[in-house]
Coordinates of C-alpha atoms and ligand atoms in Angstrom, one line a residue:
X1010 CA 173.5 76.9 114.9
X1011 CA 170.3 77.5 112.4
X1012 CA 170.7 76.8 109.3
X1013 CA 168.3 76.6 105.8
X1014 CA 168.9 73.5 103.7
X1015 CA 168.4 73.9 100.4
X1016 CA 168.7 71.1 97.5
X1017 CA 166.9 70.2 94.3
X1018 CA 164.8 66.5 94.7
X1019 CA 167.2 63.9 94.6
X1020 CA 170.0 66.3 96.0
X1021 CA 170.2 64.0 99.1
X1022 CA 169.3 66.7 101.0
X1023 CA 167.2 63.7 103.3
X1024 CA 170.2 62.3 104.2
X1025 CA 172.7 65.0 104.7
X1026 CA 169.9 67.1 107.3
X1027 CA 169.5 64.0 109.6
X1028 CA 173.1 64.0 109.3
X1029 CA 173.9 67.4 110.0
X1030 CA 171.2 67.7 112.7
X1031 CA 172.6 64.8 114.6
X1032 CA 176.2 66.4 114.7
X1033 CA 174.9 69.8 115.4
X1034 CA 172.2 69.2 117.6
X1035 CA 170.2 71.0 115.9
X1036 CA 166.2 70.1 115.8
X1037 CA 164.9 69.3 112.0
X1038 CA 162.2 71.1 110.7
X1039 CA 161.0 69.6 107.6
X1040 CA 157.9 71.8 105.9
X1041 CA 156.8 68.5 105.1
X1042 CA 156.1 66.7 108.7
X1043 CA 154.7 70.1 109.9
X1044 CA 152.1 70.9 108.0
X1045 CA 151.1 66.9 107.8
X1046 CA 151.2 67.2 111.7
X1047 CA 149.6 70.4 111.7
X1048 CA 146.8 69.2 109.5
X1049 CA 146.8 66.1 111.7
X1050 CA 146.1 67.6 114.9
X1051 CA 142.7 69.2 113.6
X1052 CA 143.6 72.9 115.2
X1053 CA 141.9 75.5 113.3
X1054 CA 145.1 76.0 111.1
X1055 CA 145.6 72.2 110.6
X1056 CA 141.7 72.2 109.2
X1057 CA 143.0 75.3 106.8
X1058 CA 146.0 73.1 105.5
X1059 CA 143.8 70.2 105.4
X1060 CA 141.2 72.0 102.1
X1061 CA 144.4 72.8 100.2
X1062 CA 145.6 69.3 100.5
X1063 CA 142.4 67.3 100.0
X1064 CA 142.0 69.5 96.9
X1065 CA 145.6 68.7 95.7
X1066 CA 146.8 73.1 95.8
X1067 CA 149.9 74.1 97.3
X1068 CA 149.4 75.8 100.4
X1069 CA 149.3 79.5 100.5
X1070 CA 152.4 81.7 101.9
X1071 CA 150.3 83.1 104.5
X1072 CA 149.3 79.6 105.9
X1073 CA 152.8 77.6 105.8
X1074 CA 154.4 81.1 107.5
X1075 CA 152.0 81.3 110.4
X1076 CA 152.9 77.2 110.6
X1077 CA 156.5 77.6 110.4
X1078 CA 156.8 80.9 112.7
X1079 CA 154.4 78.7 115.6
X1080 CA 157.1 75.6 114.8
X1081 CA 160.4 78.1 114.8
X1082 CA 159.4 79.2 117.8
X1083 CA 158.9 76.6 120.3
X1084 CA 161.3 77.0 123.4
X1085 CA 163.3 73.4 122.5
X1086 CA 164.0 75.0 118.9
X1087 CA 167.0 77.3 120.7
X1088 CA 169.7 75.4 120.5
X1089 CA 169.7 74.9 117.0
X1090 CA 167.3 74.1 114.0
X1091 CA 167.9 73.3 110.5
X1092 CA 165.2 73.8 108.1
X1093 CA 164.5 71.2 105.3
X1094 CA 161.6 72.5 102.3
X1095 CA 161.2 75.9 104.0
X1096 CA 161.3 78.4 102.8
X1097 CA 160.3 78.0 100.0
X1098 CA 159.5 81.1 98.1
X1099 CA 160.7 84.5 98.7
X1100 CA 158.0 85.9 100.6
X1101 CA 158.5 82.8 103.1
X1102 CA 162.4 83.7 103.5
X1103 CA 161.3 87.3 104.4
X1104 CA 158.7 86.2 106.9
X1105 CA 161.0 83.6 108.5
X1106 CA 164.0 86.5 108.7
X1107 CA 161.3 89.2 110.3
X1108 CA 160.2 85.9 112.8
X1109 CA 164.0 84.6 113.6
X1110 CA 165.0 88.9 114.1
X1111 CA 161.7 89.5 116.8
X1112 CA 162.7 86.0 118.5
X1113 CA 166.7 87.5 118.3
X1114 CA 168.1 84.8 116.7
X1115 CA 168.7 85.1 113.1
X1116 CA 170.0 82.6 110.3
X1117 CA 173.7 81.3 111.0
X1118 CA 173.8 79.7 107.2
X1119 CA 172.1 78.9 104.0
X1120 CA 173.2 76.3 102.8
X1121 CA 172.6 74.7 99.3
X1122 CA 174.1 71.1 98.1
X1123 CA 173.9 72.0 94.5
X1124 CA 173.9 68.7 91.9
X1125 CA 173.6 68.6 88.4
X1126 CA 170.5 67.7 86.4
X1127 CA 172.2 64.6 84.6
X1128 CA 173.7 63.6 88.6
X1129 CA 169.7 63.4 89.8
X1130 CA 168.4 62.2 87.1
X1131 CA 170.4 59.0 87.0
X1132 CA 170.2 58.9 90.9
X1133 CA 166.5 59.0 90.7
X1134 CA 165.0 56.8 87.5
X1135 CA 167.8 54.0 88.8
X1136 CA 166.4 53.7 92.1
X1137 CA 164.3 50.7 92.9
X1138 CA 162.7 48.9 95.7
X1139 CA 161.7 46.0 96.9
X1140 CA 157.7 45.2 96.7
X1141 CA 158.1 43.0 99.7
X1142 CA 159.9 44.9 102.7
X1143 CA 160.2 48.6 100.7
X1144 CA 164.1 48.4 100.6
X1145 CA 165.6 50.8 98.4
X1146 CA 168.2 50.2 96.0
X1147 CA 169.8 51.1 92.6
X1148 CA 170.5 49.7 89.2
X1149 CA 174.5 50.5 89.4
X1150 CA 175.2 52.5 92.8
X1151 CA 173.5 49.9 95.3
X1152 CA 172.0 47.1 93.4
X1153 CA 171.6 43.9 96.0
X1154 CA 174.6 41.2 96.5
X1155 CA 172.4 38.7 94.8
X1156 CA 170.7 39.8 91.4
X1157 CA 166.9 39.8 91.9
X1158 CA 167.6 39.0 95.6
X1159 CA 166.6 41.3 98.3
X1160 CA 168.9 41.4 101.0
X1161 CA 166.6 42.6 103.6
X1162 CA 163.7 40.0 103.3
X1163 CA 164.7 37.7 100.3
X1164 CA 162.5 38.6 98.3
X1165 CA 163.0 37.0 94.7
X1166 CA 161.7 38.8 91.8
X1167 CA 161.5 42.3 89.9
X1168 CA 162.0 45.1 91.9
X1169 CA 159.9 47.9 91.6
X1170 CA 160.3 51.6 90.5
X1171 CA 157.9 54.5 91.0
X1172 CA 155.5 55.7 87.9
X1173 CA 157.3 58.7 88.6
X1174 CA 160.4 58.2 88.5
X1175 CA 161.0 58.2 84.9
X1176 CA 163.4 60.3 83.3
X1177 CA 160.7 63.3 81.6
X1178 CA 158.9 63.5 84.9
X1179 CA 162.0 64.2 86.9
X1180 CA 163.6 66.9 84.4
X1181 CA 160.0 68.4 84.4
X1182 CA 160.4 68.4 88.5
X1183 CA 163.8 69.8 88.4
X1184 CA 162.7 72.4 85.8
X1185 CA 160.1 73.7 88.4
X1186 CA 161.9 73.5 91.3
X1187 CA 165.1 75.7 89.9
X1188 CA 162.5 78.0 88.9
X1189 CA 160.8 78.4 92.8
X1190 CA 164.8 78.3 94.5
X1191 CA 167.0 80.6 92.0
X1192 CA 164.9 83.3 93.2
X1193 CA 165.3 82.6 96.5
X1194 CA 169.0 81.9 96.7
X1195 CA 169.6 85.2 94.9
X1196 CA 167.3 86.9 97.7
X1197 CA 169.6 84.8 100.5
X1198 CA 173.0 86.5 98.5
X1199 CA 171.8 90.1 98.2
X1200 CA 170.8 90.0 102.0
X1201 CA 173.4 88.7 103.7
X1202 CA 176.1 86.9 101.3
X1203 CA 178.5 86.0 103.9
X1204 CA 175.8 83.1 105.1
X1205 CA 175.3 81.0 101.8
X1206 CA 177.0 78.1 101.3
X1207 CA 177.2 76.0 98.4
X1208 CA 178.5 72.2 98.2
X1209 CA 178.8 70.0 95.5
X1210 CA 176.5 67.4 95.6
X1211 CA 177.3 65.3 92.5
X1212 CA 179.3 63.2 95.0
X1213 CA 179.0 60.2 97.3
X1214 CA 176.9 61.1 100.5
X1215 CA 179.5 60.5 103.1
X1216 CA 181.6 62.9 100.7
X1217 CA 178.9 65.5 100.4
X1218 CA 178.7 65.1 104.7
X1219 CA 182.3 65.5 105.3
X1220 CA 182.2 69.1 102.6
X1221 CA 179.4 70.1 104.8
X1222 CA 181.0 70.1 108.2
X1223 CA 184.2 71.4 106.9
X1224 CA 182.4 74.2 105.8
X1225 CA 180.1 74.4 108.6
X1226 CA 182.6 73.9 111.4
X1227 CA 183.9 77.6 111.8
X1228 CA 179.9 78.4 112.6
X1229 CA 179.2 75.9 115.2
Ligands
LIG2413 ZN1 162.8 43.0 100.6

């Protein structure tokens, strides 16, 4: 099965791919590890993502396509692949459908775990972690057994959050991510509608799993 995962930040689409890949057997692709590995391995293309980053610019279609086509590709990617932050734009979904058609195997589903602004927003600005051993938790969905205890290491104390994860900077994240991916969901329902798939995300994670596969399961 080959799927694209689609999900705003804080969407838990993290969770739900290793999830979904483990069941399905399906290699992940996230945009993300490529292009860092990419850039990592010095080849001419990894020295061509490597300016963009240093200079802090998105990488350009043309560059994250040529990536992505190279990673889609590879012989070990047949049995099934679910991509996670690609595409990412509409001129990457076309490129990936012309690559997937030449290679004969196009997209099984699209699928989107769709949550609500107020859901991630919550999710995110509550999350915390601990400055010892990095454990993650949250002010009211996972806060530790002991107040101001971590349970991993101990650690007694504040926990900390991100400078980011405040409550203007995510809506301001959301806002631009809805505006990149409502342009490519409508291009995923004009060309082939019988492949999206939307779950509701504003649930618990094993919930949002067990939606998934029920949906999924007819494809596999
Ligand atoms: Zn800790």
């Amino acid at each position: 099965m080959r799927i694209v995962l689609l999900g705003a930040p804080g969407a838990g689409k993290g969770t739900q791919a290793k999830r979904l890949a483990e069941k399905y057997n399906m290699v992940h692709l996230s945009s993300g590890d490529i292009l860092r590995a990419e850039k990592a391995s010095g080849s001419p293309l990894g020295r061509k993502v490597a300016t963009y980053m240093v200079a802090g610019k998105l990488v350009p279609d043309e560059v994250v396509v040529e990536i992505m086509a190279q990673a889609v590709a590879a012989p070990r990617q047949a049995s099934g692949l679910l991509l996670d932050g690609f595409p990412r734009t509409v001129p990457q979904a076309q490129a990936l459908d012309a690559q997937l058609d030449r290679l004969g195997t196009p997209l099984d589903r699209v699928v989107m775990i769709d949550v609500s602004e107020d859901v991630v927003v919550d999710r995110i600005c509550g999350r915390r972690s601990c400055p010892k051993c990095g454990a993650i938790y949250h002010v009211t969905h996972l806060p530790p057994k002991v107040a101001g205890r971590c349970d991993q290491c101990g650690y007694q104390g504040q926990f900390e959050q991100r400078d980011d994860d405040t409550e203007p900077v995510v809506r301001q994240r959301l806002g631009a991510y809805r505006k990149l991916t409502a342009p490519l969901l409508e291009y995923y329902r004009r060309v082939s509608p019988d492949k999206v798939l939307v779950v509701d995300g504003n649930r618990r994670p094993d919930e949002v799993t067990a939606a998934l596969v029920a949906k999924l399961a007819p494809a596999a």
